[in-house]
Coordinates of C-alpha atoms and ligand atoms in Angstrom, one line a residue:
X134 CA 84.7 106.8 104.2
X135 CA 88.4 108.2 104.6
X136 CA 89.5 111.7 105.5
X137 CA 91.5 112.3 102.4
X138 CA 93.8 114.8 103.5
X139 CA 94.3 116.5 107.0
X140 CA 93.2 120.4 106.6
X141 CA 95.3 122.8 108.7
X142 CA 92.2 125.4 108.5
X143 CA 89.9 122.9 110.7
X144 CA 91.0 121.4 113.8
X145 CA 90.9 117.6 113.9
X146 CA 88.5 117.3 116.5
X147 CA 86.1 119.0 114.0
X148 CA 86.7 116.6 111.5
X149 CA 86.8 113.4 113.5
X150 CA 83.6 114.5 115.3
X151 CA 82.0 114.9 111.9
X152 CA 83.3 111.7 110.6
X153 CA 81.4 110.1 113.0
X154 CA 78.0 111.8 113.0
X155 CA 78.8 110.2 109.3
X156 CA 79.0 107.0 110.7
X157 CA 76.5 107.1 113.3
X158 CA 73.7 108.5 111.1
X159 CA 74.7 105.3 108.7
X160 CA 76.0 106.5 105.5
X161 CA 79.3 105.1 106.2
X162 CA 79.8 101.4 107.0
X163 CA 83.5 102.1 108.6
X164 CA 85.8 105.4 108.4
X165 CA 88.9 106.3 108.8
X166 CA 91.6 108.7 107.7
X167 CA 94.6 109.0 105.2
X168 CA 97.5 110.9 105.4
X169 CA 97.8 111.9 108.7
X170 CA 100.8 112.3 111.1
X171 CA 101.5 110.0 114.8
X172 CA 100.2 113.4 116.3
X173 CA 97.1 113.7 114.3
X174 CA 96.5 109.9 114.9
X175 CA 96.4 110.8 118.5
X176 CA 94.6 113.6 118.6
X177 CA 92.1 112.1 116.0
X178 CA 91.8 108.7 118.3
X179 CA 90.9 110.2 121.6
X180 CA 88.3 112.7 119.4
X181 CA 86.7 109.6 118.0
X182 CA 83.5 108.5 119.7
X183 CA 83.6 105.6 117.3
X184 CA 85.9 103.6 115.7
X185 CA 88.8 104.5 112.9
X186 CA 88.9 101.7 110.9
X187 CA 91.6 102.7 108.6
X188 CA 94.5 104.9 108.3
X189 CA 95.5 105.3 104.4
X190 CA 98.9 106.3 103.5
X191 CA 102.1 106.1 101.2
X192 CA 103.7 102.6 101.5
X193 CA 105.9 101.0 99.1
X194 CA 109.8 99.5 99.1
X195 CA 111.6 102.4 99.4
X196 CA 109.7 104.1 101.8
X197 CA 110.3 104.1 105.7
X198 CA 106.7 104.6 107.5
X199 CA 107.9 102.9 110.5
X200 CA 106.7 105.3 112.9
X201 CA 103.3 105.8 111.5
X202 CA 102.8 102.5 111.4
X203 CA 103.4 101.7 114.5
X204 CA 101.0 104.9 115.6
X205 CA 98.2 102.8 113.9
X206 CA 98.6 99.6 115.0
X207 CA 98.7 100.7 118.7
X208 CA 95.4 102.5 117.9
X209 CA 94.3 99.4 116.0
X210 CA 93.4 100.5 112.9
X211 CA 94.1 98.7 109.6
X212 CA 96.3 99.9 107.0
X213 CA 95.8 100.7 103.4
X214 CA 98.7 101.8 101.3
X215 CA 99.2 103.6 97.9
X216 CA 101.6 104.3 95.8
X217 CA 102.5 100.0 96.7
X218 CA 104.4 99.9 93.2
X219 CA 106.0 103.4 93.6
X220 CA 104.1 104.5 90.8
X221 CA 105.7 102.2 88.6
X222 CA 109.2 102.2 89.5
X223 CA 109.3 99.0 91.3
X224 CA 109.7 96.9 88.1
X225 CA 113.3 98.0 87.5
X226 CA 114.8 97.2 90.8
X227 CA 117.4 94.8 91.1
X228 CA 116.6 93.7 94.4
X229 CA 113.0 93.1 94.0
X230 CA 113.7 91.3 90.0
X231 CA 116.1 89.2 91.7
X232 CA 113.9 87.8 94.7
X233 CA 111.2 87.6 92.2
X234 CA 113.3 85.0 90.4
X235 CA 113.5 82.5 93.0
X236 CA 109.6 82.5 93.5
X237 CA 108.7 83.0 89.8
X238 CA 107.0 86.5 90.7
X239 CA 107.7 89.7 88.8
X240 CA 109.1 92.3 90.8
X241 CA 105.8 94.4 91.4
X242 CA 104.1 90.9 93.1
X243 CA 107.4 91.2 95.1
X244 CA 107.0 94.5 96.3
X245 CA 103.0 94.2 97.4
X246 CA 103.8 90.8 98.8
X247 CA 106.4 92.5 100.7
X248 CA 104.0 95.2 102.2
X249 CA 101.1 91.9 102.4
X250 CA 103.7 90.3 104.8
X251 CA 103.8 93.6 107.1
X252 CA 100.2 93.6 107.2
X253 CA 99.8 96.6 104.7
X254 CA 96.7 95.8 102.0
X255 CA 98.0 97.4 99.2
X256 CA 95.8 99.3 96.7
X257 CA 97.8 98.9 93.0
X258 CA 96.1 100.8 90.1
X259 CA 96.1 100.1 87.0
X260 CA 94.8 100.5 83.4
X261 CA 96.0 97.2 82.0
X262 CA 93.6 93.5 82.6
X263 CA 96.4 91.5 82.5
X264 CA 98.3 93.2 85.6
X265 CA 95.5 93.6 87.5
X266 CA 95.7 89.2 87.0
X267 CA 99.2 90.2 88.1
X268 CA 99.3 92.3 91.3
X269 CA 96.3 89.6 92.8
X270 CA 99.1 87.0 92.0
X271 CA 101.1 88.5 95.3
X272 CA 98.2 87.0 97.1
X273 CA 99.6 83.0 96.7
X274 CA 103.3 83.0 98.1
X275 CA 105.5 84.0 101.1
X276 CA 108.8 85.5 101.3
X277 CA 111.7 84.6 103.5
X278 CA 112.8 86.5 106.7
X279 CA 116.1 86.6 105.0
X280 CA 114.0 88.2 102.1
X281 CA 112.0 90.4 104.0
X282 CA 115.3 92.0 105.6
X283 CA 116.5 92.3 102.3
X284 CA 114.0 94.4 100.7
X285 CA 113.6 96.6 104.1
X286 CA 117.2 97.6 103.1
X287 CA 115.7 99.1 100.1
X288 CA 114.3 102.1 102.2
X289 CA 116.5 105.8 101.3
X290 CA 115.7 109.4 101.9
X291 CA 113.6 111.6 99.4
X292 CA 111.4 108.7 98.3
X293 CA 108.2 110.0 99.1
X294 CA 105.8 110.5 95.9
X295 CA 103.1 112.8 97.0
X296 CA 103.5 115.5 99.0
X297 CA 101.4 118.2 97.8
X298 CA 101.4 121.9 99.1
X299 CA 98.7 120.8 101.7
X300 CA 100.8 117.7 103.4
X301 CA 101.4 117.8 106.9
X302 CA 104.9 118.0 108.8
X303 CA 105.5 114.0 107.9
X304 CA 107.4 112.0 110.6
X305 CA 110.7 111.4 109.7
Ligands
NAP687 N1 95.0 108.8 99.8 C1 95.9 109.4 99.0 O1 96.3 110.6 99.3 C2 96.4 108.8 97.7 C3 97.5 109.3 97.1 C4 97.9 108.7 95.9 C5 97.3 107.6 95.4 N2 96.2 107.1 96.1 C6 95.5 105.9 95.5 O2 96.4 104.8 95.5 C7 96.2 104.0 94.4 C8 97.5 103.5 93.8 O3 98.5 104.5 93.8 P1 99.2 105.1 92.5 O4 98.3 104.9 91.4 O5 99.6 106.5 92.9 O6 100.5 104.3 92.4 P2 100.9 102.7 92.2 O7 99.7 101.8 92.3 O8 102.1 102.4 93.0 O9 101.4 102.8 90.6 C9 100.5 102.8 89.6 C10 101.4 102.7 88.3 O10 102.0 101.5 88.3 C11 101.8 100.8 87.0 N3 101.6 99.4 87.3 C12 100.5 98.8 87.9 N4 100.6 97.5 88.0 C13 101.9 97.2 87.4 C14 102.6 96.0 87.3 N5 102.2 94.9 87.7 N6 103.9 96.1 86.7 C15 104.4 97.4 86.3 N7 103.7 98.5 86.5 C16 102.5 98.5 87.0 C17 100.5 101.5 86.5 O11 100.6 101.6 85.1 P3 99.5 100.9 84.1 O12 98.2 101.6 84.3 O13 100.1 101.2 82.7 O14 99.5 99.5 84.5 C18 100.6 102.9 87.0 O15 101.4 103.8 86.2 C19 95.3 104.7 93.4 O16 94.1 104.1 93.3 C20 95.2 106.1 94.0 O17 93.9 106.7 93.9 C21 95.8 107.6 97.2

């Protein structure tokens, strides 16, 4: 169970502490949180009398999460990212077409291999069988360093999908 969205009304100790009593009365397996900032990730770590699992957030080629990302691994939670295809918009880049070439991947198995390889489990969506077959096929190959490095280039400002009204102050 994930904390969809941080709330600015209630402080995060509120909401961690409930998460928990969640948790520790058993109708959660494991819980975490999406969306939230390094600072939150702080504050909602030394709230937590048990465990985050999980932080969910926006990951996908274009995309720099570096410093969250780092926030959760030194807190040791996994991480679950959306928006892996950039809704979509992965399948026309250049970059990601051309590495998918040389392994005989299309460029969406490209771009969720990429975020497999920095230990991101991607959640693709969609409403088509045969590339749901398709995203699972990033699951059976390994890029380069060389080809890594490559597609971490594809990283530029104002790439961020969602963002509604109630987003928090992202790290830059
Ligand atoms: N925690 C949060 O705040 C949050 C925010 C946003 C999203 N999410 C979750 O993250 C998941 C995925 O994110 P998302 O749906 O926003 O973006 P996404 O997975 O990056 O993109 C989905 C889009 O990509 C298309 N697509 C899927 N596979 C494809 C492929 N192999 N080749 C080309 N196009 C492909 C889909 O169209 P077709 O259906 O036509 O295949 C759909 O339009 C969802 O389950 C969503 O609930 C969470």
């Amino acid at each position: 169970m994930l904390i969809h969205w941080p709330n600015a009304q209630i402080p995060i100790a509120d909401s961690i502490n409930a998460l928990c009593k969640v948790k520790r009365s058993g109708l959660a397996k494991h819980i975490g949180v999406a969306n939230y900032t390094v600072a939150m990730l702080d504050e909602a770590t030394k709230a937590a009398s048990e465990p985050l699992a999980c932080l969910q957030i926006e990951t996908h080629p274009y995309l720099d999460q570096t410093k969250v990302l780092a926030a959760a691994r030194r807190h040791g939670m996994a991480v679950v990212g959306y928006c892996p295809l950039a809704r979509g918009k992965v399948p026309a880049d250049p970059v990601l077409q051309k590495v998918g070439r040389a392994h005989g991947k299309s460029p969406a198995q490209v771009s969720l291999r990429f975020l497999e390889e920095e230990r991101i489990i991607p959640i693709p969506r969609t409403s088509k069988r045969e590339r749901l077959a398709e995203n699972l096929g990033s699951l059976d190959f390994k890029l380069s360093d060389a080809e890594m490095a490559e597609i971490a280039m594809l990283t530029r400002p104002g790439s961020r999908i969602v963002s509604p009204l109630q987003a928090p102050q992202w790290d830059s």
